[in-house]
């Protein structure tokens, strides 16, 4: 069985949004959409699930807070509780105000960096990664919608042309 | 047009009547002379043992006296008037770091020992005058407690009056920011904000009356107003150029006059804009708001020195004005959210949607964190450097106001940050209301913690006077705000940004 997809190119994001809505309504499966810039509301129109990256960031932040607390408690209170300038180091809570800047920064540091790394991993981005761009124009001024073909090639082609596509191509995928 | 529901009107009237009664009872039951105080102290949990009561109260007295006499004079006076070794040890402990109060036992013992050594030479000589000194000190202590207990109903009234007036002022500042920033989301809420700022006029008048009455020596809220105290106090003499009653009242009048004038003209222009669709009113409001914000920044900062910081006239903090601002602006945004939620639930605000609530909740969240940032910055800088003349402020609060002092951090920071961090929660009315009520209670406590330690000292209690004052001002606030809401249509039609605001979504 051939593995065909159709690439429909648009040159306006409003036309693209309409096309996405029509395609979804006609129950054709959208494989992917390539745009040169974020199109507001595209994810909703495509019916994509909301991202959970904020939840990750919150948990990473808690990790950072715990790490900062553990670090300062271990170093300043348990390992070597010196008297430094009269600061009380008998228990963590006594000297806590001076640890807050560190705890705060650790929280932000962990939340921010681990979230970014999570983003890279989930979206499979890294240096030397081979670009997956199906058409160079999609990084400049064109929008590309990729729709799966299931033995309905001619019907689908004419349907996509009717949605305002400036170009419709049938592509054999490997 | 909004019609004031009779239920809400009755609620506000009941609150005002009950509050006024409670306030009256609070003033009526305040002790009149030292004999009353003696009876109160005897009935206290100290067991009615006179010597014990006086003795136990002595260290507390030491810290409290800071606002009546200079710290320097006081520290000289204390060892002379008290000869017990334990007390000397207390004092030496007192001068320690705040957190070192619960220092470990070895250190405490060494300290006590050192103190004993120090106390020995003078010990015998003082032993003779011991009884006389104790009697004197007892009388002094009674007078001191009398002043604190007499201050209590005043402080309760003043804190509540100030709190509600500042909420209204915070809404005015927020409103001016929305104008000056030409915000596209908020014009549908302008009428709600204008109505809340209507409370500024009666609220400011009441606060001003309290200030005038303080100036007439009807209470001891501001110790620097008492010439007898100033006569013995070099520090206060040095501050007389700024802290004197006429200048104080003139400043207050200028600040309040400026705020009320802005409120009056911006409202007038807003209504004229609706009627005429003449954009020159819009431009006028824009310029007026920018000017007001500049005036507000200066006046708000000085207001916080005058009306709040000067109850502790020996203490000063540079970021105090910002701290006070953060406290009342977060309460103000919360009140906007609560009033909007109420009106929306009654079907009055057609164009207000979830996204508007989301934005308000974001402001509640953001300003809560901002408040915490300033609270912590002020606390930590003073705690860290531990300079005696600054640190007494927090030392007294941590010792005698431990629960309200740290409780408000939980209410104003931990609770909102955990509840309002979630995007979905920020759109749920009951969650916003619940978070809002906790934030308001937390910031009332904040003002309580600013005023009470210097005026009422360790005699504080959140009882009849406090709750009645809150009830009275809450009732008055509801009455004034919802009456003002009936005066104009809830949608400002003429505003050029209102169309955008109607369709605002996030």
XYZ file of C-alpha atoms in Angstrom:
680
model
C 0.000 0.000 0.000
C 1.288 3.381 -0.937
C 1.890 5.929 1.770
C 0.595 9.088 0.206
C -0.093 12.462 1.723
C -1.323 15.688 0.229
C 0.462 18.946 0.797
C -1.866 21.911 0.507
C -0.144 25.294 0.547
C -1.817 28.521 1.605
C -0.492 32.045 1.617
C -2.694 33.549 4.305
C -3.257 32.471 7.890
C -6.965 33.357 7.814
C -7.476 31.136 4.771
C -5.495 28.440 6.524
C -7.699 28.641 9.630
C -10.826 28.305 7.519
C -9.310 25.391 5.603
C -8.429 23.629 8.860
C -11.983 24.020 10.120
C -13.446 22.713 6.871
C -11.036 19.795 6.703
C -11.869 18.782 10.250
C -15.549 19.098 9.493
C -15.151 16.824 6.474
C -13.351 14.298 8.730
C -10.065 14.259 6.870
C -7.108 13.566 9.100
C -4.627 16.442 9.325
C -1.165 14.991 9.793
C 0.715 18.212 10.355
C 0.667 21.930 9.670
C 3.755 24.000 8.953
C 3.628 27.763 9.493
C 6.279 30.486 9.426
C 4.941 32.011 12.663
C 2.529 31.091 15.486
C -1.047 31.319 14.250
C -3.291 32.271 17.137
C -5.975 29.649 17.736
C -4.553 27.089 15.306
C -4.126 24.441 18.006
C -7.739 24.854 19.051
C -8.938 24.634 15.443
C -6.877 21.463 14.942
C -8.199 20.023 18.190
C -4.770 19.511 19.727
C -4.602 18.597 23.417
C -3.400 21.431 25.698
C 0.223 21.389 26.739
C 1.176 20.113 30.181
C 4.540 21.862 30.268
C 3.369 24.302 32.986
C 2.615 21.366 35.282
C 6.108 20.043 34.615
C 7.575 23.438 35.426
C 5.674 23.584 38.726
C 7.012 20.176 39.745
C 10.532 21.129 38.681
C 10.192 24.263 40.787
C 9.262 22.184 43.818
C 12.292 20.023 43.114
C 14.491 23.104 43.011
C 12.997 24.429 46.233
C 13.663 21.111 47.941
C 17.173 21.006 46.571
C 17.944 24.539 47.763
C 16.530 23.797 51.200
C 18.426 20.538 51.511
C 21.638 22.143 50.278
C 21.608 25.020 52.753
C 20.428 22.869 55.622
C 23.144 20.327 54.981
C 25.968 22.820 54.548
C 25.084 25.558 56.998
C 23.267 23.718 59.784
C 24.372 20.080 59.863
C 27.784 19.761 58.304
C 29.601 22.708 59.824
C 27.389 25.024 61.893
C 29.863 27.845 62.352
C 29.042 31.161 63.928
C 29.380 33.527 60.991
C 28.814 37.097 62.070
C 26.407 36.084 64.833
C 23.914 34.401 62.537
C 22.129 31.690 64.510
C 22.817 28.287 62.967
C 21.199 26.056 65.577
C 18.332 25.076 63.346
C 17.232 25.756 59.801
C 14.297 27.978 60.704
C 16.469 30.310 62.787
C 18.646 31.268 59.880
C 16.051 30.780 57.178
C 15.680 34.398 55.986
C 19.257 34.381 54.746
C 18.615 31.175 52.765
C 15.473 32.461 51.054
C 17.323 34.177 48.151
C 19.065 30.881 47.409
C 15.896 28.839 47.759
C 14.101 31.245 45.433
C 16.805 31.199 42.798
C 17.081 27.413 42.896
C 13.344 27.168 42.388
C 13.427 29.444 39.355
C 16.575 27.857 37.982
C 15.217 24.316 38.140
C 11.781 25.292 36.866
C 13.134 27.273 33.921
C 15.948 25.034 32.756
C 14.276 21.687 33.225
C 11.180 23.013 31.505
C 13.247 24.146 28.516
C 15.019 20.813 28.352
C 11.671 19.049 28.571
C 10.470 21.173 25.695
C 13.472 20.262 23.579
C 13.090 16.579 24.311
C 9.351 16.448 23.696
C 9.618 18.426 20.464
C 12.756 16.541 19.433
C 15.011 19.541 18.988
C 18.762 19.411 19.275
C 21.857 20.722 17.480
C 22.665 18.939 14.214
C 19.125 17.705 13.993
C 18.101 17.311 10.343
C 15.362 19.807 9.538
C 11.977 18.282 8.726
C 10.767 21.074 6.535
C 8.681 19.754 3.617
C 8.825 23.012 1.694
C 11.275 25.867 2.228
C 8.585 28.466 1.677
C 6.861 27.502 4.920
C 9.551 29.313 6.889
C 8.970 32.482 4.927
C 5.476 33.270 3.736
C 3.531 30.049 3.086
C 1.446 27.755 5.220
C 1.365 24.041 4.550
C -1.254 21.536 5.623
C -0.443 17.855 5.287
C -3.446 15.555 4.961
C -3.419 11.769 4.855
C -4.738 10.020 1.727
C -6.905 6.922 2.078
C -7.825 5.876 -1.493
C -9.619 9.178 -1.954
C -6.856 11.053 -3.741
C -8.851 12.876 -6.397
C -11.730 13.713 -4.081
C -9.351 15.050 -1.430
C -7.347 17.044 -3.957
C -10.377 18.840 -5.263
C -11.666 19.361 -1.733
C -8.422 21.011 -0.635
C -8.321 23.143 -3.774
C -11.802 24.380 -2.896
C -10.564 25.551 0.541
C -8.423 28.234 -1.060
C -5.089 26.436 -1.372
C -2.658 28.098 -3.751
C -1.013 24.764 -4.486
C -1.960 21.119 -3.836
C 0.621 18.354 -4.259
C 0.390 14.613 -3.770
C 3.535 13.329 -2.078
C 4.779 9.802 -1.650
C 6.090 9.459 1.868
C 8.769 6.931 2.765
C -28.788 50.445 35.310
C -28.153 48.687 38.558
C -30.739 48.579 41.298
C -29.524 48.138 44.850
C -31.042 44.865 46.021
C -32.977 45.331 49.248
C -31.304 42.276 50.799
C -27.854 43.706 50.285
C -28.983 47.111 51.502
C -30.411 45.572 54.666
C -27.245 43.580 55.174
C -25.147 46.721 54.957
C -27.437 48.586 57.358
C -27.399 45.697 59.855
C -23.613 45.558 59.651
C -23.392 49.291 60.278
C -25.784 49.252 63.240
C -24.227 46.199 64.892
C -20.763 47.541 64.166
C -21.583 50.924 65.640
C -23.011 49.280 68.763
C -19.924 47.112 69.140
C -17.640 50.108 68.649
C -19.602 52.004 71.316
C -19.362 49.089 73.730
C -15.644 48.871 73.009
C -15.132 52.514 73.942
C -17.455 52.266 76.921
C -15.770 49.220 78.447
C -12.230 50.530 78.007
C -10.659 51.072 81.446
C -10.941 54.626 82.797
C -8.124 54.598 85.355
C -5.361 52.460 86.770
C -7.698 50.804 89.272
C -9.658 49.266 86.415
C -6.403 48.099 84.906
C -5.374 46.501 88.186
C -8.664 44.596 88.252
C -8.187 43.495 84.646
C -4.640 42.349 85.294
C -5.726 40.520 88.436
C -8.413 38.679 86.499
C -5.846 37.805 83.880
C -4.320 34.385 83.472
C -1.290 35.520 85.485
C -3.090 34.046 88.491
C -3.933 37.306 90.279
C -0.567 37.254 92.025
C 0.396 40.899 92.047
C 4.120 40.510 92.389
C 4.143 37.842 89.759
C 2.056 39.827 87.337
C 4.285 42.851 87.687
C 7.364 40.730 87.359
C 6.188 38.837 84.331
C 5.098 41.956 82.587
C 8.378 43.713 83.158
C 10.301 42.383 80.131
C 7.301 42.953 77.905
C 7.036 46.410 79.314
C 10.636 46.988 78.457
C 10.020 46.334 74.795
C 6.747 48.216 74.628
C 8.051 51.282 76.322
C 10.115 51.887 73.212
C 7.310 53.990 71.761
C 6.785 56.117 74.822
C 10.330 56.851 75.836
C 13.472 56.811 73.750
C 15.179 53.450 73.545
C 18.316 54.987 74.975
C 16.613 56.560 77.975
C 14.709 53.396 78.508
C 17.730 51.145 78.530
C 19.390 53.345 81.080
C 16.286 53.341 83.195
C 15.599 49.638 83.246
C 18.614 48.267 85.146
C 18.232 50.985 87.747
C 14.610 50.279 88.429
C 14.927 46.531 88.548
C 17.502 44.588 90.458
C 16.721 40.924 89.939
C 19.426 39.010 88.143
C 16.928 37.304 85.932
C 15.713 40.569 84.621
C 19.187 41.673 83.728
C 19.599 38.390 81.933
C 16.343 39.047 80.130
C 17.550 42.438 78.993
C 20.814 41.047 77.726
C 18.860 38.402 75.889
C 16.517 41.061 74.573
C 19.332 42.841 72.857
C 20.117 39.693 70.951
C 19.077 38.803 67.463
C 15.439 38.080 66.888
C 15.974 34.484 65.975
C 18.438 33.985 68.799
C 15.581 34.270 71.276
C 15.325 30.514 71.413
C 19.039 30.105 71.599
C 20.265 26.724 72.842
C 20.541 26.154 76.551
C 24.320 26.239 76.920
C 24.525 29.659 75.389
C 21.623 30.895 77.469
C 23.288 29.666 80.641
C 26.577 31.314 79.837
C 24.748 34.498 79.155
C 22.867 34.315 82.427
C 26.115 33.694 84.195
C 27.775 36.682 82.615
C 24.756 38.766 83.453
C 24.949 37.634 87.074
C 28.565 38.663 87.244
C 27.735 42.022 85.811
C 24.844 42.514 88.184
C 26.748 41.591 91.376
C 28.488 44.878 92.208
C 25.307 46.907 92.116
C 23.231 44.158 93.589
C 23.669 44.878 97.280
C 23.235 48.597 96.996
C 20.079 48.213 95.080
C 18.613 45.577 97.346
C 17.652 48.248 99.876
C 15.701 50.371 97.478
C 14.194 47.260 95.999
C 10.724 47.479 97.442
C 10.304 51.166 96.714
C 11.476 50.698 93.148
C 9.109 47.822 92.608
C 6.112 49.804 93.819
C 7.068 52.706 91.550
C 7.492 50.439 88.639
C 4.205 48.765 89.323
C 2.404 52.108 89.169
C 4.254 53.024 85.995
C 3.355 49.696 84.499
C -0.318 50.192 85.326
C -0.369 53.591 83.635
C 1.307 52.082 80.644
C -1.211 49.255 80.343
C -4.013 51.762 80.887
C -2.876 53.760 77.867
C -2.694 50.611 75.788
C -6.140 49.439 76.780
C -7.583 52.900 76.180
C -5.966 52.874 72.754
C -7.489 49.547 71.828
C -10.961 50.683 70.633
C -9.305 53.652 68.881
C -6.791 51.439 67.149
C -9.530 49.004 66.119
C -11.526 51.851 64.610
C -8.502 53.442 62.969
C -7.214 50.228 61.393
C -10.611 49.387 59.900
C -11.186 52.979 58.726
C -7.760 53.110 57.128
C -8.084 49.662 55.583
C -11.331 50.360 53.766
C -10.276 53.862 52.747
C -7.028 52.496 51.311
C -8.893 49.786 49.394
C -10.850 52.527 47.726
C -7.659 54.482 47.085
C -6.027 51.372 45.641
C -8.908 50.953 43.222
C -8.480 54.585 42.220
C -4.788 54.034 41.527
C -5.559 50.866 39.560
C -8.218 52.757 37.616
C -5.770 55.541 36.802
C -3.242 52.966 35.620
C -5.849 51.423 33.310
C -6.510 54.849 31.815
C -2.886 55.849 31.482
C -1.928 52.473 30.003
C -4.932 52.590 27.648
C -5.747 49.044 28.657
C -8.018 47.275 26.223
C -9.439 44.696 28.586
C -10.724 46.786 31.464
C -13.142 49.491 30.207
C -16.152 47.233 30.870
C -15.090 47.293 34.520
C -14.629 51.069 34.776
C -18.046 51.719 36.293
C -17.428 49.090 38.947
C -14.094 50.697 39.790
C -15.621 54.176 39.861
C -18.312 52.970 42.239
C -15.750 51.474 44.611
C -13.792 54.725 44.595
C -16.973 56.518 45.653
C -16.174 55.252 49.133
C -13.051 57.424 49.101
C -14.996 60.540 50.088
C -16.706 59.264 53.282
C -13.741 56.979 54.031
C -11.200 59.792 53.827
C -13.397 62.082 55.930
C -13.635 59.481 58.694
C -9.885 58.856 58.678
C -9.300 62.605 58.718
C -11.612 62.986 61.714
C -9.663 60.303 63.571
C -6.429 62.143 62.760
C -7.890 65.427 64.009
C -9.146 63.785 67.198
C -5.672 62.316 67.722
C -4.281 65.799 67.219
C -6.667 67.033 69.916
C -5.148 64.447 72.314
C -8.322 62.407 72.639
C -6.254 59.251 72.210
C -2.664 58.069 72.309
C -2.421 56.576 68.852
C 0.425 58.883 67.853
C 2.827 59.318 70.738
C 4.686 62.146 69.012
C 1.521 64.266 69.350
C 1.901 64.227 73.137
C 4.016 67.241 74.213
C 4.892 65.522 77.510
C 6.464 62.636 75.605
C 8.267 64.901 73.148
C 9.698 66.970 76.003
C 11.657 63.942 77.247
C 12.523 62.546 73.881
C 15.445 63.892 71.888
C 14.638 61.779 68.869
C 11.106 63.108 68.640
C 12.343 66.644 69.163
C 14.576 66.134 66.179
C 11.620 65.031 64.064
C 9.342 67.864 65.135
C 9.941 69.749 61.929
C 8.002 67.056 60.115
C 6.003 65.405 62.869
C 3.924 68.243 64.267
C 0.154 68.307 64.382
C -0.662 71.294 62.127
C 1.697 70.217 59.324
C 0.482 66.631 59.705
C -3.152 67.676 59.262
C -2.354 70.005 56.365
C -0.500 67.213 54.584
C -3.377 64.818 55.158
C -5.826 67.372 53.775
C -3.703 67.915 50.661
C -3.329 64.194 49.985
C -6.994 63.420 50.481
C -8.052 66.516 48.570
C -5.881 65.517 45.621
C -7.232 61.980 45.507
C -10.832 63.035 45.841
C -10.388 65.733 43.188
C -9.003 63.214 40.701
C -11.817 60.841 41.506
C -14.403 63.556 41.007
C -13.084 64.842 37.682
C -12.297 61.479 36.118
C -15.806 60.287 36.917
C -17.294 63.483 35.563
C -15.289 63.227 32.340
C -16.209 59.569 31.996
C -19.922 60.328 32.232
C -19.597 63.300 29.873
C -17.799 61.050 27.387
C -20.741 58.631 27.476
C -23.235 61.353 26.782
C -21.428 63.330 24.133
C -19.074 60.769 22.526
C -16.639 63.663 22.456
C -13.157 62.156 22.569
C -11.652 65.275 24.129
C -13.025 63.969 27.463
C -11.151 60.751 26.902
C -7.924 62.648 26.288
C -8.555 64.788 29.351
C -8.965 61.664 31.446
C -5.768 60.258 30.033
C -3.769 63.340 31.007
C -5.522 63.605 34.334
C -4.688 59.999 35.136
C -1.026 60.428 34.270
C -0.861 63.498 36.488
C -2.708 61.772 39.273
C -0.338 58.803 39.201
C 2.629 61.100 39.727
C 0.832 62.843 42.588
C -0.305 59.511 43.974
C 3.212 58.079 44.120
C 4.469 60.965 46.211
C 1.373 61.339 48.378
C 0.993 57.614 48.980
C 4.545 57.319 50.185
C 4.222 60.285 52.538
C 0.789 59.116 53.640
C 2.308 55.824 54.752
C 4.952 57.638 56.809
C 2.366 59.917 58.352
C -0.535 57.675 59.130
C 1.153 54.352 59.671
C 4.888 54.592 60.240
C 4.587 57.513 62.654
C 2.798 55.381 65.256
C 6.315 53.982 65.725
C 8.117 57.330 65.564
C 11.486 55.882 66.554
C 11.505 53.460 63.701
C 11.930 54.083 59.999
C 12.106 52.047 56.844
C 12.752 53.316 53.344
C 10.587 50.881 51.397
C 7.653 51.266 53.756
C 5.559 53.301 51.325
C 5.828 50.656 48.641
C 5.075 47.955 51.108
C 1.877 49.681 52.213
C 0.965 50.319 48.595
C 1.392 46.657 47.697
C -0.777 45.683 50.623
C -3.717 47.855 49.702
C -3.492 47.528 45.936
C -3.805 43.749 46.139
C -6.816 44.190 48.415
C -8.202 46.718 45.948
C -7.924 44.383 42.957
C -9.503 41.663 45.061
C -12.431 43.910 45.901
C -12.875 44.787 42.214
C -12.973 41.059 41.462
C -15.452 40.325 44.250
C -17.828 43.168 43.341
C -17.627 42.223 39.648
C -18.315 38.583 40.464
C -21.325 39.585 42.524
C -22.738 41.851 39.814
C -22.081 39.251 37.139
C -23.838 36.574 39.190
C -26.851 38.894 39.413
C -26.797 39.307 35.642
C -25.772 42.962 35.483
C -22.547 42.788 33.549
C -23.395 41.454 30.130
C -19.956 41.873 28.604
C -17.805 40.661 31.441
C -16.552 37.158 30.718
C -14.215 34.553 32.169
C -11.216 36.270 30.656
C -11.853 39.441 32.623
C -11.929 37.397 35.807
C -8.833 35.614 34.677
C -7.043 38.947 34.316
C -8.208 40.192 37.705
C -7.135 36.928 39.315
C -3.742 37.258 37.647
C -3.407 40.720 39.167
C -4.424 39.328 42.560
C -1.782 36.657 42.185
C 0.903 39.015 40.923
C 0.320 41.716 43.521
C 0.249 39.071 46.270
C 3.695 37.966 45.239
C 4.782 41.610 44.962
C 3.537 42.271 48.491
C 5.453 39.244 49.749
C 8.568 40.410 47.981
C 8.403 43.779 49.729
C 7.422 42.260 53.081
C 10.350 39.894 52.918
C 12.781 42.522 51.648
C 11.906 44.796 54.537
C 12.017 42.013 57.102
C 15.117 40.281 55.845
C 17.236 43.410 55.473
C 16.448 44.433 59.031
C 16.803 40.915 60.422
C 20.094 40.408 58.623
C 21.779 43.598 59.753
C 20.128 43.426 63.171
C 20.729 47.071 64.049
C 19.022 47.585 67.420
C 17.146 50.766 66.510
C 15.547 49.038 63.520
C 15.163 45.518 64.749
C 12.968 46.322 67.771
C 10.116 46.730 65.309
C 10.191 43.098 64.242
C 11.420 41.717 67.533
C 8.318 42.973 69.285
C 6.043 41.656 66.553
C 7.597 38.221 66.541
C 7.431 37.938 70.306
C 3.933 39.250 70.861
C 2.216 38.946 67.480
C 3.696 35.677 66.362
C 0.575 34.121 64.915
C -0.795 37.206 63.113
C 2.674 38.178 61.928
C 3.502 34.858 60.281
C -0.120 33.883 59.722
C -0.582 36.816 57.372
C 2.360 35.618 55.265
C 0.597 32.299 54.826
C -2.700 34.022 53.994
C -1.201 36.634 51.707
C 1.397 34.528 49.969
C 1.295 30.771 50.393
C -2.453 30.444 49.981
C -2.858 32.652 46.878
C 0.262 31.325 45.198
C -0.939 27.746 45.496
C -4.559 28.481 44.535
C -4.226 31.165 41.881
C -1.260 29.713 40.018
C -3.590 27.455 38.058
C -5.011 28.960 34.857
C -8.268 27.030 35.101
C -8.805 28.017 38.734
C -8.482 31.691 37.838
C -11.739 31.373 35.876
C -13.798 29.690 38.562
C -15.923 32.209 40.500
C -16.004 30.393 43.824
C -12.241 29.884 43.818
C -11.622 33.559 43.108
C -14.076 34.512 45.867
C -12.488 32.183 48.386
C -8.959 33.313 47.553
C -10.207 36.911 47.644
C -11.684 36.607 51.115
C -8.474 35.074 52.444
C -6.413 37.825 50.814
C -8.626 40.539 52.307
C -8.467 38.992 55.775
C -4.711 38.623 55.410
C -4.236 42.250 54.479
C -6.486 43.442 57.269
C -4.123 41.520 59.561
C -1.238 43.248 57.841
C -2.583 46.685 58.779
C -3.421 45.353 62.221
C 0.209 44.313 62.610
C 1.397 47.735 61.482
C -0.727 49.776 63.902
C -1.372 47.619 66.957
C 2.092 46.816 68.310
C 2.902 50.500 68.757
C -0.475 51.545 70.109
C -1.880 48.577 72.005
C 1.288 46.562 72.542
C 0.870 43.105 73.985
C -2.690 43.894 75.078
C -3.955 43.144 71.564
C -6.832 40.850 70.873
C -9.096 40.455 67.876
C -12.351 40.740 69.751
C -15.453 42.873 69.932
C -13.859 46.230 69.087
C -11.968 44.896 66.098
C -14.755 42.815 64.598
C -17.318 45.561 65.189
C -15.106 48.116 63.487
C -14.650 45.828 60.511
C -18.390 45.180 60.386
C -19.236 48.876 60.579
C -16.863 49.848 57.794
C -17.773 46.833 55.673
C -21.420 47.868 55.963
C -20.646 51.470 55.111
C -18.439 50.359 52.237
C -21.138 48.129 50.758
C -23.735 50.831 51.188
C -21.695 53.569 49.535
C -20.322 51.401 46.728
C -23.612 49.852 45.696
C -25.439 53.152 45.984
C -22.848 54.655 43.644
C -23.389 51.759 41.224
C -27.021 52.793 40.784
C -26.002 56.274 39.629
C -24.761 55.428 36.148
C -25.114 52.697 33.494
C -22.661 49.862 34.064
C -21.237 49.972 30.547
C -19.167 53.044 29.602
C -20.379 53.327 26.011
C -18.324 56.291 24.925
C -14.940 54.848 25.742
C -13.054 54.192 22.494
C -11.616 50.975 23.924
C -14.876 49.531 25.169
C -15.552 47.564 21.984
C -12.243 45.775 22.386
C -12.979 45.212 26.038
C -16.354 43.645 25.279
C -14.719 41.065 23.050
C -11.730 40.563 25.237
C -10.701 36.972 25.565
C -7.575 35.345 26.756
